Amino acid sequence: MEFESNSYEETQKFAEEFSKTLKAGDVLCMYGDLGVGKTAFVQGLAKGLGIDVPITSPTFTIVNEYSGRLPLYHFDVYRIADSDEMYEIGYEEYVYGDGVSVIEWPQLIDDILPEKRYDVTISMRVLAIDTSSNVATVAVMEDELLLGEYILNHKKTHSQKIMTMIEQILSELELTVRDIDIFAAAIGPGSFTGLRIGVATVKALAHATGK
């Protein structure tokens, strides 16, 4: 199943609805880079499970426990040294217990993940613009993967070329501006006029797409 979210709220709402299908012993493994919306997803799950306290990522505590229709065990294993450390906090009692377990950064403990689980991958597509010098660059990335890049050395103002560059790279990738989750512009150092063009362009694109 694939779901496209255009906002923090949409991610939460989807997770809230998804939570209604969960039962005791279910495990969700959350894949995705920092800032893509994993915590928003867990917050939606918590709401659907009837949990009305603030949900934060357990970056330093490894696991947070919440009481609701089903207990929610929220793991963040980013800082653990190895899988053995998980057993020290009672990993199996949580995962094979009476609640729902959510694990962020599960790839770090891949050797002890249960075979029966939900794998949830959250990705984010970024269009980045750099107009700070004579060389203008437009790039599209998805998570850490560079999907495409267009570089043009142009002595005239970038305002004459930047939209054409964006249209071309999106066309080559068979994407539209509405397929982009975040628009980003370099903010220096560099030419003030060039920087202003980049910032104005991404602001216009974000406004036009409601991002």
mmCIF file of C-alpha atoms in Angstrom:
data_model
loop_
_atom_site.group_PDB
_atom_site.id
_atom_site.type_symbol
_atom_site.label_atom_id
_atom_site.label_comp_id
_atom_site.label_asym_id
_atom_site.label_seq_id
_atom_site.Cartn_x
_atom_site.Cartn_y
_atom_site.Cartn_z
ATOM 1 C CA MET A 1 0.000 0.000 0.000
ATOM 2 C CA GLU A 2 1.247 3.496 -0.842
ATOM 3 C CA PHE A 3 -0.031 6.755 0.616
ATOM 4 C CA GLU A 4 0.964 10.279 -0.424
ATOM 5 C CA SER A 5 0.859 12.945 2.267
ATOM 6 C CA ASN A 6 1.147 16.661 1.636
ATOM 7 C CA SER A 7 1.291 17.749 5.251
ATOM 8 C CA TYR A 8 2.078 16.813 8.830
ATOM 9 C CA GLU A 9 -1.661 16.645 9.520
ATOM 10 C CA GLU A 10 -2.346 14.269 6.624
ATOM 11 C CA THR A 11 0.368 11.919 7.879
ATOM 12 C CA GLN A 12 -1.157 11.931 11.343
ATOM 13 C CA LYS A 13 -4.653 11.328 9.987
ATOM 14 C CA PHE A 14 -3.555 8.371 7.882
ATOM 15 C CA ALA A 15 -1.756 6.807 10.854
ATOM 16 C CA GLU A 16 -4.779 7.396 13.081
ATOM 17 C CA GLU A 17 -6.995 5.485 10.641
ATOM 18 C CA PHE A 18 -4.369 2.751 10.212
ATOM 19 C CA SER A 19 -4.217 2.257 13.992
ATOM 20 C CA LYS A 20 -7.773 0.899 13.917
ATOM 21 C CA THR A 21 -6.463 -2.229 12.171
ATOM 22 C CA LEU A 22 -3.786 -2.963 14.764
ATOM 23 C CA LYS A 23 -3.958 -5.652 17.430
ATOM 24 C CA ALA A 24 -1.857 -6.781 20.378
ATOM 25 C CA GLY A 25 1.576 -7.993 19.322
ATOM 26 C CA ASP A 26 1.749 -5.983 16.094
ATOM 27 C CA VAL A 27 5.138 -4.455 15.264
ATOM 28 C CA LEU A 28 5.737 -1.484 12.946
ATOM 29 C CA CYS A 29 9.254 -0.781 11.683
ATOM 30 C CA MET A 30 9.658 2.859 10.629
ATOM 31 C CA TYR A 31 12.187 3.576 7.868
ATOM 32 C CA GLY A 32 13.109 7.104 6.806
ATOM 33 C CA ASP A 33 15.647 9.873 7.310
ATOM 34 C CA LEU A 34 15.564 12.510 10.014
ATOM 35 C CA GLY A 35 12.711 14.953 9.612
ATOM 36 C CA VAL A 36 10.590 12.999 7.112
ATOM 37 C CA GLY A 37 7.622 12.562 9.461
ATOM 38 C CA LYS A 38 8.187 9.402 11.511
ATOM 39 C CA THR A 39 7.188 11.106 14.762
ATOM 40 C CA ALA A 40 4.073 12.555 13.109
ATOM 41 C CA PHE A 41 3.105 9.039 12.071
ATOM 42 C CA VAL A 42 3.552 7.707 15.611
ATOM 43 C CA GLN A 43 1.529 10.625 16.988
ATOM 44 C CA GLY A 44 -1.310 9.655 14.662
ATOM 45 C CA LEU A 45 -1.112 6.038 15.784
ATOM 46 C CA ALA A 46 -1.234 7.143 19.417
ATOM 47 C CA LYS A 47 -4.305 9.266 18.820
ATOM 48 C CA GLY A 48 -6.060 6.351 17.149
ATOM 49 C CA LEU A 49 -5.190 4.162 20.128
ATOM 50 C CA GLY A 50 -6.815 6.645 22.492
ATOM 51 C CA ILE A 51 -3.578 8.073 23.897
ATOM 52 C CA ASP A 52 -3.933 11.763 24.704
ATOM 53 C CA VAL A 53 -0.501 12.651 26.125
ATOM 54 C CA PRO A 54 2.307 14.309 24.115
ATOM 55 C CA ILE A 55 4.286 11.873 21.947
ATOM 56 C CA THR A 56 7.992 12.528 21.502
ATOM 57 C CA SER A 57 10.757 10.434 20.015
ATOM 58 C CA PRO A 58 12.634 8.431 22.720
ATOM 59 C CA THR A 59 16.050 9.375 21.359
ATOM 60 C CA PHE A 60 17.859 9.004 24.682
ATOM 61 C CA THR A 61 15.539 6.631 26.576
ATOM 62 C CA ILE A 62 15.331 4.093 23.703
ATOM 63 C CA VAL A 63 11.691 3.288 24.490
ATOM 64 C CA ASN A 64 8.647 5.243 25.661
ATOM 65 C CA GLU A 65 5.521 3.496 26.950
ATOM 66 C CA TYR A 66 1.980 4.825 26.592
ATOM 67 C CA SER A 67 -1.370 3.467 27.790
ATOM 68 C CA GLY A 68 -4.387 3.417 25.491
ATOM 69 C CA ARG A 69 -6.818 0.981 23.854
ATOM 70 C CA LEU A 70 -3.620 -1.022 23.417
ATOM 71 C CA PRO A 71 -0.299 -0.184 25.046
ATOM 72 C CA LEU A 72 2.058 1.619 22.667
ATOM 73 C CA TYR A 73 5.792 0.955 22.881
ATOM 74 C CA HIS A 74 7.761 3.507 20.885
ATOM 75 C CA PHE A 75 11.403 2.627 20.239
ATOM 76 C CA ASP A 76 14.151 4.830 18.825
ATOM 77 C CA VAL A 77 17.261 2.665 18.477
ATOM 78 C CA TYR A 78 19.430 5.245 16.693
ATOM 79 C CA ARG A 79 21.904 5.457 19.583
ATOM 80 C CA ILE A 80 22.250 1.822 20.612
ATOM 81 C CA ALA A 81 25.609 0.120 20.203
ATOM 82 C CA ASP A 82 24.318 -3.290 19.102
ATOM 83 C CA SER A 83 21.315 -5.577 19.250
ATOM 84 C CA ASP A 84 22.370 -7.068 22.597
ATOM 85 C CA GLU A 85 21.591 -3.735 24.223
ATOM 86 C CA MET A 86 17.939 -4.209 23.270
ATOM 87 C CA TYR A 87 17.636 -7.342 25.380
ATOM 88 C CA GLU A 88 18.867 -5.393 28.402
ATOM 89 C CA ILE A 89 15.740 -3.200 28.265
ATOM 90 C CA GLY A 90 13.336 -6.106 27.861
ATOM 91 C CA TYR A 91 12.928 -5.951 24.077
ATOM 92 C CA GLU A 92 11.228 -9.329 23.707
ATOM 93 C CA GLU A 93 8.730 -8.604 26.481
ATOM 94 C CA TYR A 94 7.663 -5.470 24.614
ATOM 95 C CA VAL A 95 7.645 -6.825 21.064
ATOM 96 C CA TYR A 96 5.954 -10.122 21.880
ATOM 97 C CA GLY A 97 3.709 -8.609 24.544
ATOM 98 C CA ASP A 98 0.215 -7.188 24.732
ATOM 99 C CA GLY A 99 0.747 -3.907 22.919
ATOM 100 C CA VAL A 100 1.781 -2.327 19.642
ATOM 101 C CA SER A 101 5.498 -1.739 19.119
ATOM 102 C CA VAL A 102 6.869 0.967 16.815
ATOM 103 C CA ILE A 103 10.592 0.873 16.049
ATOM 104 C CA GLU A 104 12.455 3.787 14.474
ATOM 105 C CA TRP A 105 15.799 3.012 12.746
ATOM 106 C CA PRO A 106 15.015 -0.744 12.684
ATOM 107 C CA GLN A 107 17.831 -1.396 10.214
ATOM 108 C CA LEU A 108 20.221 -1.093 13.169
ATOM 109 C CA ILE A 109 18.720 -4.185 14.820
ATOM 110 C CA ASP A 110 17.759 -6.086 11.693
ATOM 111 C CA ASP A 111 19.022 -9.375 13.140
ATOM 112 C CA ILE A 112 16.421 -9.408 15.936
ATOM 113 C CA LEU A 113 13.359 -7.991 14.180
ATOM 114 C CA PRO A 114 10.339 -10.313 14.153
ATOM 115 C CA GLU A 115 9.559 -11.853 10.784
ATOM 116 C CA LYS A 116 5.909 -10.876 11.063
ATOM 117 C CA ARG A 117 5.775 -7.088 11.060
ATOM 118 C CA TYR A 118 4.710 -3.999 9.160
ATOM 119 C CA ASP A 119 7.493 -2.149 7.345
ATOM 120 C CA VAL A 120 6.615 1.538 6.985
ATOM 121 C CA THR A 121 8.897 3.618 4.771
ATOM 122 C CA ILE A 122 8.517 7.403 4.727
ATOM 123 C CA SER A 123 10.401 9.215 1.992
ATOM 124 C CA MET A 124 10.645 12.864 1.036
ATOM 125 C CA ARG A 125 11.385 14.338 -2.393
ATOM 126 C CA VAL A 126 13.287 17.641 -2.457
ATOM 127 C CA LEU A 127 13.889 20.104 -5.284
ATOM 128 C CA ALA A 128 16.936 22.244 -4.480
ATOM 129 C CA ILE A 129 18.073 25.402 -6.287
ATOM 130 C CA ASP A 130 21.418 27.177 -6.096
ATOM 131 C CA THR A 131 21.606 30.536 -7.890
ATOM 132 C CA SER A 132 24.321 32.104 -5.742
ATOM 133 C CA SER A 133 26.917 32.335 -8.547
ATOM 134 C CA ASN A 134 27.160 32.338 -12.346
ATOM 135 C CA VAL A 135 26.664 28.584 -12.206
ATOM 136 C CA ALA A 136 23.031 27.743 -11.538
ATOM 137 C CA THR A 137 22.131 24.296 -10.231
ATOM 138 C CA VAL A 138 18.805 22.505 -9.901
ATOM 139 C CA ALA A 139 18.753 19.096 -8.232
ATOM 140 C CA VAL A 140 16.076 16.625 -7.203
ATOM 141 C CA MET A 141 16.729 14.271 -4.297
ATOM 142 C CA GLU A 142 14.744 11.579 -2.564
ATOM 143 C CA ASP A 143 16.070 10.949 0.917
ATOM 144 C CA GLU A 144 19.843 10.553 0.368
ATOM 145 C CA LEU A 145 19.566 9.607 -3.315
ATOM 146 C CA LEU A 146 20.270 12.177 -6.038
ATOM 147 C CA LEU A 147 17.645 11.554 -8.712
ATOM 148 C CA GLY A 148 18.842 14.201 -11.142
ATOM 149 C CA GLU A 149 20.874 17.388 -11.488
ATOM 150 C CA TYR A 150 20.972 20.210 -14.025
ATOM 151 C CA ILE A 151 23.936 22.618 -14.014
ATOM 152 C CA LEU A 152 24.160 25.680 -16.250
ATOM 153 C CA ASN A 153 26.919 28.279 -16.470
ATOM 154 C CA HIS A 154 25.050 31.371 -17.599
ATOM 155 C CA LYS A 155 26.341 34.933 -17.495
ATOM 156 C CA LYS A 156 22.914 36.552 -17.662
ATOM 157 C CA THR A 157 20.500 36.650 -14.750
ATOM 158 C CA HIS A 158 19.250 33.272 -13.617
ATOM 159 C CA SER A 159 15.686 34.563 -13.702
ATOM 160 C CA GLN A 160 15.748 33.941 -17.467
ATOM 161 C CA LYS A 161 16.714 30.276 -17.156
ATOM 162 C CA ILE A 162 15.809 28.849 -13.773
ATOM 163 C CA MET A 163 12.200 27.838 -14.519
ATOM 164 C CA THR A 164 13.268 26.232 -17.802
ATOM 165 C CA MET A 165 15.889 24.237 -15.890
ATOM 166 C CA ILE A 166 13.284 23.113 -13.341
ATOM 167 C CA GLU A 167 10.815 22.112 -16.041
ATOM 168 C CA GLN A 168 13.467 20.152 -17.921
ATOM 169 C CA ILE A 169 14.777 18.154 -14.974
ATOM 170 C CA LEU A 170 11.263 17.318 -13.792
ATOM 171 C CA SER A 171 10.309 16.238 -17.296
ATOM 172 C CA GLU A 172 13.362 13.976 -17.527
ATOM 173 C CA LEU A 173 12.414 12.382 -14.195
ATOM 174 C CA GLU A 174 8.745 12.114 -15.264
ATOM 175 C CA LEU A 175 7.704 14.260 -12.309
ATOM 176 C CA THR A 176 5.691 17.441 -11.818
ATOM 177 C CA VAL A 177 6.097 20.163 -9.218
ATOM 178 C CA ARG A 178 3.258 18.552 -7.260
ATOM 179 C CA ASP A 179 5.412 15.443 -6.823
ATOM 180 C CA ILE A 180 7.902 17.524 -4.825
ATOM 181 C CA ASP A 181 7.549 17.563 -1.031
ATOM 182 C CA ILE A 182 10.026 20.340 -0.213
ATOM 183 C CA PHE A 183 11.465 23.231 -2.219
ATOM 184 C CA ALA A 184 14.843 24.495 -1.008
ATOM 185 C CA ALA A 185 17.174 27.318 -2.049
ATOM 186 C CA ALA A 186 20.804 28.030 -1.212
ATOM 187 C CA ILE A 187 21.099 31.100 1.003
ATOM 188 C CA GLY A 188 24.727 32.036 0.572
ATOM 189 C CA PRO A 189 27.365 33.099 0.449
ATOM 190 C CA GLY A 190 26.991 34.543 -3.022
ATOM 191 C CA SER A 191 25.449 37.236 -5.159
ATOM 192 C CA PHE A 192 22.533 38.950 -3.406
ATOM 193 C CA THR A 193 20.575 39.174 -6.660
ATOM 194 C CA GLY A 194 21.226 35.517 -7.441
ATOM 195 C CA LEU A 195 20.215 34.406 -3.970
ATOM 196 C CA ARG A 196 17.057 36.491 -4.151
ATOM 197 C CA ILE A 197 16.074 34.782 -7.425
ATOM 198 C CA GLY A 198 16.494 31.342 -5.865
ATOM 199 C CA VAL A 199 14.526 32.184 -2.737
ATOM 200 C CA ALA A 200 11.740 33.875 -4.694
ATOM 201 C CA THR A 201 11.487 30.887 -7.022
ATOM 202 C CA VAL A 202 11.101 28.292 -4.287
ATOM 203 C CA LYS A 203 8.629 30.495 -2.397
ATOM 204 C CA ALA A 204 6.505 30.827 -5.548
ATOM 205 C CA LEU A 205 6.624 27.063 -6.195
ATOM 206 C CA ALA A 206 5.738 26.247 -2.595
ATOM 207 C CA HIS A 207 2.845 28.703 -2.650
ATOM 208 C CA ALA A 208 1.540 27.394 -5.976
ATOM 209 C CA THR A 209 1.590 23.799 -4.771
ATOM 210 C CA GLY A 210 0.395 24.464 -1.225
ATOM 211 C CA LYS A 211 3.580 23.072 0.310
#
